[in-house]
């Protein structure tokens, strides 16, 4: 019997090892994960406290420590209809193939959700960019209005200066 898990490539507090960066330099793995969902086959279940080193992410090659908290394990059993049993259900042990299919499906769904999340973020950023460009248009209009108003004030001042004062009249 084997165990199968699905998990997103995510930020891990337990990252181990290094990976090549740039011109052959190695840097500690401190970056967040890429969000891609991977599956993994194991000989044993992940224990409550035990964590294991994950295989490299198929997308970004990053490794992360895997534990129960950051993985989704294929179930051991499932309930299937059995009208011969008293309550109409029977517990069936999942085969390795079943577990593998479960993990692949979980990863597929995870990647779908991640893609939707990214699309949402992108759309949000696009909207923000549009609003900011609208804002800068608004600012330009305000500046143009201020310039026109300043011009009008200057013209009015010059006009007032040309009006003869009462003293001028007396002379
Ligand atoms: Zn990754």
PDB file of C-alpha atoms and ligand atoms in Angstrom:
ATOM      1  CA  UNK A   1       0.000   0.000   0.000  1.00  0.00           C
ATOM      2  CA  UNK A   2       1.164   3.483  -0.824  1.00  0.00           C
ATOM      3  CA  UNK A   3      -0.054   6.906   0.244  1.00  0.00           C
ATOM      4  CA  UNK A   4      -0.739   9.849  -2.034  1.00  0.00           C
ATOM      5  CA  UNK A   5      -0.873  13.530  -1.159  1.00  0.00           C
ATOM      6  CA  UNK A   6      -1.605  16.752  -3.013  1.00  0.00           C
ATOM      7  CA  UNK A   7      -0.192  20.092  -1.872  1.00  0.00           C
ATOM      8  CA  UNK A   8       0.334  23.628  -3.136  1.00  0.00           C
ATOM      9  CA  UNK A   9       3.878  24.947  -3.524  1.00  0.00           C
ATOM     10  CA  UNK A  10       3.636  27.415  -0.675  1.00  0.00           C
ATOM     11  CA  UNK A  11       5.652  29.434   1.775  1.00  0.00           C
ATOM     12  CA  UNK A  12       7.120  27.084   4.331  1.00  0.00           C
ATOM     13  CA  UNK A  13       8.699  27.845   7.657  1.00  0.00           C
ATOM     14  CA  UNK A  14      10.592  24.606   7.358  1.00  0.00           C
ATOM     15  CA  UNK A  15      12.337  25.054   4.021  1.00  0.00           C
ATOM     16  CA  UNK A  16      15.564  23.174   3.688  1.00  0.00           C
ATOM     17  CA  UNK A  17      18.458  23.285   1.315  1.00  0.00           C
ATOM     18  CA  UNK A  18      19.499  25.649  -1.409  1.00  0.00           C
ATOM     19  CA  UNK A  19      18.902  26.056  -5.092  1.00  0.00           C
ATOM     20  CA  UNK A  20      20.997  27.594  -7.853  1.00  0.00           C
ATOM     21  CA  UNK A  21      20.310  31.289  -8.321  1.00  0.00           C
ATOM     22  CA  UNK A  22      21.660  33.503 -11.091  1.00  0.00           C
ATOM     23  CA  UNK A  23      25.234  32.783 -12.165  1.00  0.00           C
ATOM     24  CA  UNK A  24      25.618  29.574 -10.259  1.00  0.00           C
ATOM     25  CA  UNK A  25      25.253  31.308  -6.916  1.00  0.00           C
ATOM     26  CA  UNK A  26      23.246  29.534  -4.312  1.00  0.00           C
ATOM     27  CA  UNK A  27      20.795  31.330  -2.085  1.00  0.00           C
ATOM     28  CA  UNK A  28      18.783  30.097   0.860  1.00  0.00           C
ATOM     29  CA  UNK A  29      15.247  29.130   0.035  1.00  0.00           C
ATOM     30  CA  UNK A  30      13.374  32.036   1.500  1.00  0.00           C
ATOM     31  CA  UNK A  31      11.033  32.847  -1.387  1.00  0.00           C
ATOM     32  CA  UNK A  32       7.334  32.059  -1.226  1.00  0.00           C
ATOM     33  CA  UNK A  33       6.121  29.096  -3.186  1.00  0.00           C
ATOM     34  CA  UNK A  34       4.794  29.485  -6.717  1.00  0.00           C
ATOM     35  CA  UNK A  35       1.322  28.176  -5.832  1.00  0.00           C
ATOM     36  CA  UNK A  36       1.478  25.232  -8.211  1.00  0.00           C
ATOM     37  CA  UNK A  37      -0.122  22.030  -6.892  1.00  0.00           C
ATOM     38  CA  UNK A  38       1.968  18.889  -6.845  1.00  0.00           C
ATOM     39  CA  UNK A  39       1.253  15.294  -5.949  1.00  0.00           C
ATOM     40  CA  UNK A  40       3.518  12.879  -4.173  1.00  0.00           C
ATOM     41  CA  UNK A  41       3.590   9.176  -3.508  1.00  0.00           C
ATOM     42  CA  UNK A  42       4.837   7.967  -0.145  1.00  0.00           C
ATOM     43  CA  UNK A  43       5.304   4.626   1.511  1.00  0.00           C
ATOM     44  CA  UNK A  44       3.890   5.896   4.828  1.00  0.00           C
ATOM     45  CA  UNK A  45       1.353   8.421   5.934  1.00  0.00           C
ATOM     46  CA  UNK A  46       2.571  11.765   7.217  1.00  0.00           C
ATOM     47  CA  UNK A  47       2.404  11.629  10.980  1.00  0.00           C
ATOM     48  CA  UNK A  48       0.867  14.201  13.269  1.00  0.00           C
ATOM     49  CA  UNK A  49       4.199  15.840  14.063  1.00  0.00           C
ATOM     50  CA  UNK A  50       6.576  14.271  11.573  1.00  0.00           C
ATOM     51  CA  UNK A  51       7.283  16.279   8.441  1.00  0.00           C
ATOM     52  CA  UNK A  52       9.008  15.084   5.295  1.00  0.00           C
ATOM     53  CA  UNK A  53      11.052  16.726   2.575  1.00  0.00           C
ATOM     54  CA  UNK A  54       8.899  17.311  -0.508  1.00  0.00           C
ATOM     55  CA  UNK A  55       9.986  16.449  -4.027  1.00  0.00           C
ATOM     56  CA  UNK A  56      10.991  19.481  -6.128  1.00  0.00           C
ATOM     57  CA  UNK A  57       7.970  21.474  -7.333  1.00  0.00           C
ATOM     58  CA  UNK A  58       7.316  20.545 -10.965  1.00  0.00           C
ATOM     59  CA  UNK A  59       6.875  24.242 -11.741  1.00  0.00           C
ATOM     60  CA  UNK A  60       9.652  26.049  -9.848  1.00  0.00           C
ATOM     61  CA  UNK A  61      11.847  23.181  -8.516  1.00  0.00           C
ATOM     62  CA  UNK A  62      11.418  24.474  -4.973  1.00  0.00           C
ATOM     63  CA  UNK A  63      11.396  21.925  -2.175  1.00  0.00           C
ATOM     64  CA  UNK A  64       9.401  22.385   0.983  1.00  0.00           C
ATOM     65  CA  UNK A  65       8.825  20.455   4.161  1.00  0.00           C
ATOM     66  CA  UNK A  66       5.517  18.651   4.060  1.00  0.00           C
ATOM     67  CA  UNK A  67       3.341  17.936   7.055  1.00  0.00           C
ATOM     68  CA  UNK A  68      -0.310  17.316   7.797  1.00  0.00           C
ATOM     69  CA  UNK A  69      -0.991  21.017   7.950  1.00  0.00           C
ATOM     70  CA  UNK A  70       0.134  21.861   4.423  1.00  0.00           C
ATOM     71  CA  UNK A  71      -0.902  18.752   2.522  1.00  0.00           C
ATOM     72  CA  UNK A  72      -4.092  16.963   1.495  1.00  0.00           C
ATOM     73  CA  UNK A  73      -3.886  13.232   1.927  1.00  0.00           C
ATOM     74  CA  UNK A  74      -5.962  10.823  -0.114  1.00  0.00           C
ATOM     75  CA  UNK A  75      -8.523   9.136   2.143  1.00  0.00           C
ATOM     76  CA  UNK A  76      -8.066   5.519   3.140  1.00  0.00           C
ATOM     77  CA  UNK A  77     -11.666   4.502   2.621  1.00  0.00           C
ATOM     78  CA  UNK A  78     -14.871   5.631   0.996  1.00  0.00           C
ATOM     79  CA  UNK A  79     -18.557   4.919   1.547  1.00  0.00           C
ATOM     80  CA  UNK A  80     -20.245   3.064  -1.270  1.00  0.00           C
ATOM     81  CA  UNK A  81     -23.886   2.080  -1.692  1.00  0.00           C
ATOM     82  CA  UNK A  82     -24.634  -1.448  -0.579  1.00  0.00           C
ATOM     83  CA  UNK A  83     -28.350  -2.240  -0.329  1.00  0.00           C
ATOM     84  CA  UNK A  84     -27.557  -5.579   1.274  1.00  0.00           C
ATOM     85  CA  UNK A  85     -26.153  -3.903   4.378  1.00  0.00           C
ATOM     86  CA  UNK A  86     -28.376  -2.677   7.270  1.00  0.00           C
ATOM     87  CA  UNK A  87     -27.849   1.071   6.610  1.00  0.00           C
ATOM     88  CA  UNK A  88     -27.436   0.842   2.821  1.00  0.00           C
ATOM     89  CA  UNK A  89     -23.741   1.776   2.886  1.00  0.00           C
ATOM     90  CA  UNK A  90     -20.506  -0.128   2.954  1.00  0.00           C
ATOM     91  CA  UNK A  91     -16.970   1.055   3.695  1.00  0.00           C
ATOM     92  CA  UNK A  92     -14.593   0.309   0.864  1.00  0.00           C
ATOM     93  CA  UNK A  93     -10.800   0.417   1.188  1.00  0.00           C
ATOM     94  CA  UNK A  94      -9.260   2.647  -1.478  1.00  0.00           C
ATOM     95  CA  UNK A  95      -6.654   1.038  -3.711  1.00  0.00           C
ATOM     96  CA  UNK A  96      -3.351   2.744  -4.575  1.00  0.00           C
ATOM     97  CA  UNK A  97      -4.826   3.661  -7.966  1.00  0.00           C
ATOM     98  CA  UNK A  98      -7.858   5.226  -6.240  1.00  0.00           C
ATOM     99  CA  UNK A  99      -5.635   7.259  -3.919  1.00  0.00           C
ATOM    100  CA  UNK A 100      -3.417   8.330  -6.794  1.00  0.00           C
ATOM    101  CA  UNK A 101      -6.466   9.436  -8.807  1.00  0.00           C
ATOM    102  CA  UNK A 102      -7.779  11.305  -5.754  1.00  0.00           C
ATOM    103  CA  UNK A 103      -4.490  13.210  -5.318  1.00  0.00           C
ATOM    104  CA  UNK A 104      -4.268  14.052  -9.020  1.00  0.00           C
ATOM    105  CA  UNK A 105      -7.854  15.334  -8.973  1.00  0.00           C
ATOM    106  CA  UNK A 106      -7.195  17.380  -5.813  1.00  0.00           C
ATOM    107  CA  UNK A 107      -4.121  18.945  -7.433  1.00  0.00           C
ATOM    108  CA  UNK A 108      -6.074  19.657 -10.631  1.00  0.00           C
ATOM    109  CA  UNK A 109      -8.765  21.424  -8.614  1.00  0.00           C
ATOM    110  CA  UNK A 110      -6.113  23.292  -6.628  1.00  0.00           C
ATOM    111  CA  UNK A 111      -4.445  24.522  -9.808  1.00  0.00           C
ATOM    112  CA  UNK A 112      -7.836  25.561 -11.182  1.00  0.00           C
ATOM    113  CA  UNK A 113      -8.540  27.594  -8.034  1.00  0.00           C
ATOM    114  CA  UNK A 114      -5.050  29.091  -8.125  1.00  0.00           C
ATOM    115  CA  UNK A 115      -5.546  30.103 -11.781  1.00  0.00           C
ATOM    116  CA  UNK A 116      -8.886  31.713 -10.879  1.00  0.00           C
ATOM    117  CA  UNK A 117      -7.259  33.534  -7.967  1.00  0.00           C
ATOM    118  CA  UNK A 118      -4.497  34.865 -10.222  1.00  0.00           C
ATOM    119  CA  UNK A 119      -7.013  35.949 -12.853  1.00  0.00           C
ATOM    120  CA  UNK A 120      -8.926  37.806 -10.139  1.00  0.00           C
ATOM    121  CA  UNK A 121      -5.767  39.525  -8.865  1.00  0.00           C
ATOM    122  CA  UNK A 122      -4.776  40.477 -12.416  1.00  0.00           C
ATOM    123  CA  UNK A 123      -8.249  41.863 -13.113  1.00  0.00           C
ATOM    124  CA  UNK A 124      -8.097  43.814  -9.861  1.00  0.00           C
ATOM    125  CA  UNK A 125      -4.688  45.240 -10.776  1.00  0.00           C
ATOM    126  CA  UNK A 126      -5.989  46.182 -14.225  1.00  0.00           C
ATOM    127  CA  UNK A 127      -8.965  47.980 -12.658  1.00  0.00           C
ATOM    128  CA  UNK A 128      -6.644  49.785 -10.256  1.00  0.00           C
ATOM    129  CA  UNK A 129      -4.397  50.820 -13.139  1.00  0.00           C
ATOM    130  CA  UNK A 130      -7.422  52.146 -15.055  1.00  0.00           C
ATOM    131  CA  UNK A 131      -8.657  54.051 -12.010  1.00  0.00           C
ATOM    132  CA  UNK A 132      -5.201  55.500 -11.404  1.00  0.00           C
ATOM    133  CA  UNK A 133      -4.995  56.632 -15.015  1.00  0.00           C
ATOM    134  CA  UNK A 134      -8.472  58.158 -14.630  1.00  0.00           C
ATOM    135  CA  UNK A 135      -7.245  59.824 -11.436  1.00  0.00           C
ATOM    136  CA  UNK A 136      -4.225  61.289 -13.213  1.00  0.00           C
ATOM    137  CA  UNK A 137      -6.555  62.566 -15.960  1.00  0.00           C
ATOM    138  CA  UNK A 138      -8.626  64.219 -13.246  1.00  0.00           C
ATOM    139  CA  UNK A 139      -5.481  65.774 -11.746  1.00  0.00           C
ATOM    140  CA  UNK A 140      -4.473  67.111 -15.157  1.00  0.00           C
ATOM    141  CA  UNK A 141      -7.903  68.691 -15.527  1.00  0.00           C
ATOM    142  CA  UNK A 142      -7.599  70.317 -12.106  1.00  0.00           C
ATOM    143  CA  UNK A 143      -4.142  71.687 -13.007  1.00  0.00           C
ATOM    144  CA  UNK A 144      -5.506  73.026 -16.290  1.00  0.00           C
ATOM    145  CA  UNK A 145      -8.408  74.683 -14.433  1.00  0.00           C
ATOM    146  CA  UNK A 146      -5.979  76.254 -11.931  1.00  0.00           C
ATOM    147  CA  UNK A 147      -3.836  77.566 -14.805  1.00  0.00           C
ATOM    148  CA  UNK A 148      -6.905  79.094 -16.489  1.00  0.00           C
ATOM    149  CA  UNK A 149      -8.068  80.609 -13.206  1.00  0.00           C
ATOM    150  CA  UNK A 150      -4.588  82.077 -12.575  1.00  0.00           C
ATOM    151  CA  UNK A 151      -4.645  83.568 -16.070  1.00  0.00           C
ATOM    152  CA  UNK A 152      -8.089  85.057 -15.449  1.00  0.00           C
ATOM    153  CA  UNK A 153      -6.943  86.542 -12.119  1.00  0.00           C
ATOM    154  CA  UNK A 154      -3.862  88.050 -13.806  1.00  0.00           C
ATOM    155  CA  UNK A 155      -5.991  89.535 -16.602  1.00  0.00           C
ATOM    156  CA  UNK A 156      -8.446  90.938 -14.068  1.00  0.00           C
ATOM    157  CA  UNK A 157      -5.554  92.477 -12.081  1.00  0.00           C
ATOM    158  CA  UNK A 158      -4.151  94.150 -15.187  1.00  0.00           C
ATOM    159  CA  UNK A 159      -7.636  95.416 -16.094  1.00  0.00           C
ATOM    160  CA  UNK A 160      -8.113  96.869 -12.606  1.00  0.00           C
ATOM    161  CA  UNK A 161      -4.729  98.623 -12.797  1.00  0.00           C
ATOM    162  CA  UNK A 162      -5.874 100.351 -15.989  1.00  0.00           C
ATOM    163  CA  UNK A 163      -9.007 101.755 -14.343  1.00  0.00           C
ATOM    164  CA  UNK A 164      -8.316 105.385 -13.411  1.00  0.00           C
ATOM    165  CA  UNK A 165      -8.564 106.031  -9.694  1.00  0.00           C
ATOM    166  CA  UNK A 166     -10.480 108.960  -8.257  1.00  0.00           C
ATOM    167  CA  UNK A 167      -7.147 110.701  -7.547  1.00  0.00           C
ATOM    168  CA  UNK A 168      -6.224 110.423 -11.214  1.00  0.00           C
ATOM    169  CA  UNK A 169      -9.518 112.032 -12.064  1.00  0.00           C
ATOM    170  CA  UNK A 170      -8.817 114.969  -9.785  1.00  0.00           C
ATOM    171  CA  UNK A 171      -5.473 115.714 -11.425  1.00  0.00           C
TER     172      UNK A 171
HETATM  173 ZN1  LIG B   1       6.632  25.822  -7.062  1.00  0.00          ZN
END
